[in-house]
């Protein structure tokens, strides 16, 4: 009887392997340019943190950068950063789903609604901020839909 060694991967390792890529919403931006800007998102690890950088295709200057600590609780991941409410992420049949807690707020009182759907080929993101009921960002008709990319000038 042959015995094969099965390497167990942690939930965090599986999530990091799936998300650490260059993503862009080129198709969405081409078909709905008045509703969705062409955005690039780069996920990578650096000094023990899970990092993300976002920028528009038109100028390649990062407008959002964040570094997360990843806590693996077995069936749940907690992503925490210094300046943003934490994300709770769980595995689904198709990949991963995560969101900020209902009622999550920034230090200035801005209410955050942030959701992430991740598969091997696609990442969907909803990100909205409201202050005193007024929408500050995220006025789009649905999620940003990103696909893996080779870099800024990939088509």
XYZ file of C-alpha atoms in Angstrom:
155
model
C 0.000 0.000 0.000
C 1.488 3.321 -1.060
C 1.262 6.131 1.370
C 1.240 9.623 0.004
C 2.135 12.571 2.138
C -0.522 15.221 2.085
C 0.659 18.680 2.859
C -1.940 20.666 4.736
C -2.218 24.273 3.742
C -3.646 26.770 6.127
C -6.628 28.885 5.197
C -4.370 31.963 5.263
C -1.849 30.367 2.889
C -4.610 29.392 0.479
C -6.145 32.891 0.538
C -2.780 34.635 0.115
C -1.853 32.381 -2.806
C -5.170 33.125 -4.508
C -5.190 36.905 -3.992
C -1.507 37.804 -4.499
C -1.613 38.886 -8.128
C -2.005 41.949 -10.287
C -5.715 42.507 -11.007
C -7.498 44.999 -13.247
C -11.059 45.701 -14.385
C -10.200 46.391 -18.036
C -13.279 44.667 -19.503
C -15.638 46.467 -17.164
C -14.001 49.843 -17.787
C -14.152 49.340 -21.568
C -17.842 48.419 -21.571
C -18.966 50.977 -18.953
C -16.375 53.799 -18.986
C -18.825 56.339 -17.548
C -19.552 54.115 -14.556
C -16.265 52.339 -13.817
C -12.766 53.789 -13.923
C -10.003 51.461 -15.151
C -8.404 50.388 -11.854
C -5.381 48.219 -11.075
C -5.043 46.357 -7.778
C -1.814 44.666 -6.734
C -1.813 42.258 -3.796
C 1.546 41.079 -2.460
C 3.301 40.118 0.764
C 6.010 42.255 2.338
C 7.707 41.852 5.721
C 5.068 39.456 7.013
C 2.111 41.602 5.934
C -0.470 41.185 3.189
C -0.321 44.410 1.187
C -2.506 46.017 -1.448
C -1.895 48.943 -3.771
C -4.579 50.500 -5.986
C -4.170 52.962 -8.837
C -5.940 54.209 -11.922
C -4.664 53.078 -15.302
C -4.459 56.679 -16.520
C -1.646 57.733 -14.180
C -0.340 54.679 -12.264
C -0.041 56.728 -9.049
C -1.254 54.763 -6.036
C -4.284 56.351 -4.421
C -4.685 53.646 -1.782
C -2.081 51.480 -0.075
C -2.695 49.258 2.894
C -0.836 46.591 4.856
C -2.804 43.916 6.700
C -1.994 41.503 9.481
C -3.639 38.158 8.714
C -5.003 36.150 11.624
C -5.989 32.587 10.776
C -8.693 31.236 13.086
C -9.032 27.927 11.244
C -12.295 28.557 9.394
C -12.126 32.358 9.445
C -9.483 34.913 8.497
C -9.261 38.341 10.097
C -7.439 41.042 8.113
C -6.486 44.024 10.262
C -4.776 47.269 9.329
C -3.969 50.422 11.253
C -6.318 52.739 9.347
C -9.241 50.591 8.205
C -11.878 48.403 9.880
C -11.029 44.732 9.913
C -12.194 42.269 7.299
C -13.654 38.871 8.187
C -13.035 36.347 5.399
C -14.276 32.806 5.012
C -13.898 30.108 2.400
C -16.778 29.268 0.076
C -17.293 26.597 -2.590
C -16.007 29.099 -5.181
C -13.134 30.779 -3.336
C -13.429 33.338 -0.560
C -15.948 35.891 0.682
C -15.134 38.694 3.071
C -16.577 41.902 4.428
C -16.205 44.547 7.045
C -18.506 44.232 10.035
C -21.913 45.869 9.763
C -21.625 49.394 11.143
C -17.812 49.506 10.781
C -16.457 53.063 10.948
C -13.272 54.992 10.311
C -11.872 57.240 13.049
C -13.705 60.258 11.555
C -17.075 58.467 11.809
C -17.337 57.467 8.137
C -19.382 54.270 7.884
C -17.713 51.629 5.727
C -19.329 48.961 3.589
C -16.677 46.796 1.992
C -17.118 43.321 0.478
C -14.780 41.003 -1.378
C -15.576 37.950 -3.522
C -12.502 36.056 -4.696
C -12.049 33.072 -7.007
C -9.090 31.741 -8.982
C -9.950 33.964 -11.942
C -11.972 36.882 -10.615
C -12.115 39.342 -7.728
C -15.257 41.405 -7.107
C -15.139 44.356 -4.732
C -17.799 46.636 -3.310
C -16.425 49.595 -1.365
C -18.569 52.469 -0.069
C -18.177 55.166 2.538
C -20.939 57.287 4.081
C -20.743 60.131 6.566
C -23.958 61.365 8.170
C -25.917 59.455 5.516
C -24.091 61.155 2.612
C -22.269 58.848 0.172
C -18.586 59.903 0.026
C -17.361 57.200 -2.368
C -18.592 54.051 -4.053
C -21.363 55.452 -6.236
C -21.278 52.670 -8.816
C -24.102 50.386 -10.023
C -22.433 47.193 -8.779
C -19.129 45.664 -7.752
C -15.831 46.366 -9.465
C -14.976 43.159 -11.333
C -11.251 42.469 -11.588
C -9.430 39.752 -13.523
C -5.817 38.643 -13.184
C -3.415 40.624 -15.324
C 0.253 40.643 -16.271
C 0.737 44.319 -15.502
C -0.270 47.881 -16.158
C -0.284 47.709 -19.956
C -1.919 44.271 -20.276
C -5.023 44.050 -22.391
